[in-house]
Coordinates of C-alpha atoms and ligand atoms in Angstrom, one line a residue:
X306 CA -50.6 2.2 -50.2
X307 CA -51.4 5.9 -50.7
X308 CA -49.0 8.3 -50.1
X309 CA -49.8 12.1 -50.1
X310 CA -47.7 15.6 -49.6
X311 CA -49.3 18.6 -47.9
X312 CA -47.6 21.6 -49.1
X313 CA -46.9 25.2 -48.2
X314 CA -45.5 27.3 -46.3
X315 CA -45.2 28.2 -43.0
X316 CA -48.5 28.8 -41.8
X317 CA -50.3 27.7 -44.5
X318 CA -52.7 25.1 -42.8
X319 CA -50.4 21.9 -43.0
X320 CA -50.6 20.5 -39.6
X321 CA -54.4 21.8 -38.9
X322 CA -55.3 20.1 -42.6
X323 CA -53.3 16.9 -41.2
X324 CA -55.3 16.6 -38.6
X325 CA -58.7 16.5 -40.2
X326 CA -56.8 14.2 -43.2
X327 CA -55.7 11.5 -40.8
X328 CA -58.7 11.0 -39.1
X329 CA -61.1 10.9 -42.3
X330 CA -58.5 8.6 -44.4
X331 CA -56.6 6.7 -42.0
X332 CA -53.1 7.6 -43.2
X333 CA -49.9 7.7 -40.5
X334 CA -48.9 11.6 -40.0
X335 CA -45.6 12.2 -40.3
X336 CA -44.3 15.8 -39.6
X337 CA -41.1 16.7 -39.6
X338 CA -41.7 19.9 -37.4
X339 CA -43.5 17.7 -35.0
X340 CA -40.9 15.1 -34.8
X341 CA -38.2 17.8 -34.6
X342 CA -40.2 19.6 -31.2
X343 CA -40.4 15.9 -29.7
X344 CA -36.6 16.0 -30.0
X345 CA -36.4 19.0 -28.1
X346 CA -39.4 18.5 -25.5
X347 CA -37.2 15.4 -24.4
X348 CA -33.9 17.6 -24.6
X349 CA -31.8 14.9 -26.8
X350 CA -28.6 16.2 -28.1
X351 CA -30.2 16.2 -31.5
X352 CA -33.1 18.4 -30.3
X353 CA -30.8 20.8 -28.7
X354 CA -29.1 21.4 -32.1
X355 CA -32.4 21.8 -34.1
X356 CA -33.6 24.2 -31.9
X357 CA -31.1 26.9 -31.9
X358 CA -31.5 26.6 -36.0
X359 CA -35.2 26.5 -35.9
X360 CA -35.4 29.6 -33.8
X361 CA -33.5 31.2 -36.5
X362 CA -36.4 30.6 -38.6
X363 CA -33.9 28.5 -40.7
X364 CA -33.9 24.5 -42.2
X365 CA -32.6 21.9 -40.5
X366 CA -29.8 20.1 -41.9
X367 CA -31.3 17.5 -45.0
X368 CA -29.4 14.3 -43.3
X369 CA -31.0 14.8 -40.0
X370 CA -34.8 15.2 -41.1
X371 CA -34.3 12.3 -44.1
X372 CA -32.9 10.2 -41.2
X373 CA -36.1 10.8 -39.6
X374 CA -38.2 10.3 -41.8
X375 CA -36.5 7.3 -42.6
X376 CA -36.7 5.5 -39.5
X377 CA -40.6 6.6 -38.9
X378 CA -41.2 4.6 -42.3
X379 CA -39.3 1.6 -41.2
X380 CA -41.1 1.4 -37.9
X381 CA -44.7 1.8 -39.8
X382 CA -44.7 -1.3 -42.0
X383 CA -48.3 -1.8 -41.4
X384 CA -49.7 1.7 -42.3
X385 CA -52.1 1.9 -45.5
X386 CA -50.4 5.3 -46.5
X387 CA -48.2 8.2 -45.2
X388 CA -49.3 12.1 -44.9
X389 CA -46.2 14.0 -44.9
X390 CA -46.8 17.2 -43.5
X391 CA -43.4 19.8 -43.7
X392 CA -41.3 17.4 -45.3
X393 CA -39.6 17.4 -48.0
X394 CA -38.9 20.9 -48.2
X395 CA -35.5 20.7 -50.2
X396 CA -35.0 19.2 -53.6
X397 CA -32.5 16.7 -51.8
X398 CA -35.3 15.5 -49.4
X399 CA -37.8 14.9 -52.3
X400 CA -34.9 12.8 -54.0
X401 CA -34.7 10.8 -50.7
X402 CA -37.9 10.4 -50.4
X403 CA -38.3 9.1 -53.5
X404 CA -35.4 6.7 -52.9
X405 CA -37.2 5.2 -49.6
X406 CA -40.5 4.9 -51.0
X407 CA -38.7 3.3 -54.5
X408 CA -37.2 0.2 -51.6
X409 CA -41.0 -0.2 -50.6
X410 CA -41.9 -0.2 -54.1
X411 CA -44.4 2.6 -53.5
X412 CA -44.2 6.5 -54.4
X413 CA -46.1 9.3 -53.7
X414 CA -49.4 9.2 -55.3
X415 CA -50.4 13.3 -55.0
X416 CA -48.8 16.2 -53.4
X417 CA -51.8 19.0 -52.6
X418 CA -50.1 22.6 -52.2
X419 CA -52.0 24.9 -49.9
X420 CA -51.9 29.0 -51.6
X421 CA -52.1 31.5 -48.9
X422 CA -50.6 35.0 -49.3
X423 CA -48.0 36.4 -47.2
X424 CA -50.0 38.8 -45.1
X425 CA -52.1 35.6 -44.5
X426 CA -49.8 33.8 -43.4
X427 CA -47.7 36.1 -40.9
X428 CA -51.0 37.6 -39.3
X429 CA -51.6 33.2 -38.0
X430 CA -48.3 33.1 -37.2
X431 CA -48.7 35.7 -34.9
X432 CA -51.9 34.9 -33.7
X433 CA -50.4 30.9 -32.9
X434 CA -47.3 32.8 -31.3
X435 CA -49.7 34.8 -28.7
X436 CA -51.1 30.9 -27.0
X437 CA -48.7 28.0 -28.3
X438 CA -45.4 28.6 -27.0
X439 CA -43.3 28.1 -30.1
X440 CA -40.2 29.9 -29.8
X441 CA -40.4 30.7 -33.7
X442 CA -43.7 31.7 -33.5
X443 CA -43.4 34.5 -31.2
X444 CA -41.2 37.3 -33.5
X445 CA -42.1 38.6 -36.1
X446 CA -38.9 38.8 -38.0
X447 CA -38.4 34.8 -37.4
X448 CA -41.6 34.5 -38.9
X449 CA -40.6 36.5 -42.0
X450 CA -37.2 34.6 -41.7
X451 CA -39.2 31.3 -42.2
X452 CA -41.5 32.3 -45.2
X453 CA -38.2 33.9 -47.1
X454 CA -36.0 30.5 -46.3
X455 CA -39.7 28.5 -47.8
X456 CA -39.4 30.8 -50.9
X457 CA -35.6 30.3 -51.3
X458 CA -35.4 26.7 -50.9
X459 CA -38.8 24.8 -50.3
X460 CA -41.0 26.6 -53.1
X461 CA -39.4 24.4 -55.9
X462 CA -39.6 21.1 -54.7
X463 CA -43.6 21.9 -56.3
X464 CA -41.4 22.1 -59.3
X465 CA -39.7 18.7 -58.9
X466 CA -43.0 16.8 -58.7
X467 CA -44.6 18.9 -61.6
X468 CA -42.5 17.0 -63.7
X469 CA -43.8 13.6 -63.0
X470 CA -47.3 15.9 -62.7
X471 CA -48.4 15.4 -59.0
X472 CA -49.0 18.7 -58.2
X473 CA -52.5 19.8 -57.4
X474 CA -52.9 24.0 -56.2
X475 CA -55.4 24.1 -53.4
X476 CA -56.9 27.5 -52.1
X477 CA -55.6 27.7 -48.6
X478 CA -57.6 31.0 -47.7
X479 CA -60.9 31.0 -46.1
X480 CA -62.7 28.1 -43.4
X481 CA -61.1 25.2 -42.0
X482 CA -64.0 23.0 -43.5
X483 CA -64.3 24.8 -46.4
X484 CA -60.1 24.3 -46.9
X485 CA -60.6 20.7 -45.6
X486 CA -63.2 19.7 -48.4
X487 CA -61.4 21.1 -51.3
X488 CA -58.2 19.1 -50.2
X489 CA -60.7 15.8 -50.2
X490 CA -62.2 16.5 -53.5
X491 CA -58.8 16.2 -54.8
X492 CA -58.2 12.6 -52.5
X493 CA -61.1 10.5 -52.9
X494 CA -60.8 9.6 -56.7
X495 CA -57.2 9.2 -56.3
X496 CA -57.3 7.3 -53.2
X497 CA -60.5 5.0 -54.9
X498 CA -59.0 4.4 -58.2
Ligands
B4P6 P1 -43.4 23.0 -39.1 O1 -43.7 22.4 -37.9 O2 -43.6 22.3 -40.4 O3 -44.4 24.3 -39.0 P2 -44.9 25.4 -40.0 O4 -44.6 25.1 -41.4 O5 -44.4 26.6 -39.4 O6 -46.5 25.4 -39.7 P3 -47.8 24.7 -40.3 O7 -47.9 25.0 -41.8 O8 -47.8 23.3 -40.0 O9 -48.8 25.4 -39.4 P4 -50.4 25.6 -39.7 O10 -50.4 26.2 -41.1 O11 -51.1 24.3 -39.6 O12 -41.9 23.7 -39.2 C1 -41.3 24.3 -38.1 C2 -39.8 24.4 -38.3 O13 -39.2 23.1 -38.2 C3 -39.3 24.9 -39.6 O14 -39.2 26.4 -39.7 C4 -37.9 24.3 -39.7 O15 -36.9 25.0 -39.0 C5 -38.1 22.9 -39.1 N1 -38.4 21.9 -40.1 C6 -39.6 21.2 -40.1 N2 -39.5 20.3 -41.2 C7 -38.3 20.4 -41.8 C8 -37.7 19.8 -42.9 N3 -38.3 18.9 -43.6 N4 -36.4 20.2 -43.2 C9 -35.8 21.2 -42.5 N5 -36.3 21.8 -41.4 C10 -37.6 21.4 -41.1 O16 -50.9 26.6 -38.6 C11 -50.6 27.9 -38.5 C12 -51.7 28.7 -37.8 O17 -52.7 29.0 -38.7 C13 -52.4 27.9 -36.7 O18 -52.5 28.7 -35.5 C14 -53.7 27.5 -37.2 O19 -54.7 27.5 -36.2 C15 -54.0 28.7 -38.2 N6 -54.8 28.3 -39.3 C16 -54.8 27.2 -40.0 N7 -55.7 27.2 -41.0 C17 -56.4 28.4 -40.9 C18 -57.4 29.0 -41.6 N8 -58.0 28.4 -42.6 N9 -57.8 30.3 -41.3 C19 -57.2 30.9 -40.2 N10 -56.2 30.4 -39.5 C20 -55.8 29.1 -39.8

């Protein structure tokens, strides 16, 4: 099983990476921030919650995205590997993680960490919030909100997988393809070997 983190923040080219990644490597995508809109497209009582949070540009509460995750890995027993895309984004969810994956005797075999600057990343924001219809998407300040709560509480989960050295920087400025190939130059002799 190969199992791989996508890294950044907000904005950075996770969930359009994702995309490309599942379809070239056959991994199951789980995202947390997908997940988490599902919730709320179907108006459970959990979705209601995460949505007045998420709008605040904030993190959802550890338990509820670990239980999440959690269940999507149980009801997957036959994937080849997971992509996790947004998740985890506190030291606490990378312990969990590691926990779950331990119980399948598997771990994570890379996480690749997208660098885009701020300006970067606040001008796509903005440009997503003019068509897609994300709530936190379409302010500025909540925008700014998410990138400062990714700098105060996601930025050093990087830290917690240097020390077992699975971090690998990626350039996340410039094409899609471009992006796209340098996060497979880093896959294929990981995933082959
Ligand atoms: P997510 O759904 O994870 O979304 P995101 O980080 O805001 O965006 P992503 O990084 O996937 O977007 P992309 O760059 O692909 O999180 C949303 C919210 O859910 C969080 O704020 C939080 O509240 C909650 N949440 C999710 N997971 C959680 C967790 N584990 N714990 C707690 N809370 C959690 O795309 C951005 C735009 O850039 C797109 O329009 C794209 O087209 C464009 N783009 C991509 N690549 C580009 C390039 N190379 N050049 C130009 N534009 C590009």
């Amino acid at each position: 099983m190969f199992n791989l983190i996508l890294f950044g923040p907000p904005g950075s080219g996770k969930g359009t990476q994702s995309e490309k990644l599942i379809a070239r490597y056959g991994l199951k995508h789980l995202s947390t921030g997908d997940l988490l809109r599902g919730e709320i497209s179907q108006q459970t009582a959990l979705g209601m919650e995460a949505k007045k949070i998420m709008d605040k540009g904030q993190l959802v509460p550890d338990e509820v995205v670990i239980g999440m995750i959690s269940s999507a890995l149980d009801n997957n027993p036959q994937a080849k590997g997971f992509l996790f895309d947004g998740f985890p984004r506190t030291d606490k969810q990378a312990e969990a993680l590691d926990k779950l994956l331990d119980l399948k005797k598997n771990g994570i075999a890379v996480m690749l960490a997208l660098e885009v600057s701020e300006e970067e990343l606040v001008k796509r924001l903005v440009k997503r919030g003019e068509t897609s219809g994300r709530s936190d998407d379409n302010n500025e300040a909540v925008i700014r909100a998410r990138i400062a709560e990714y700098n105060s509480k996601t930025a050093a989960v990087a830290d917690y997988y240097k020390r077992f050295d699975k971090v690998v920087l990626v350039k996340g400025e410039g094409g899609v393809e471009n992006i796209f190939d340098r996060l497979c130059n880093e896959i294929e002799p990981r995933i082959n070997g």
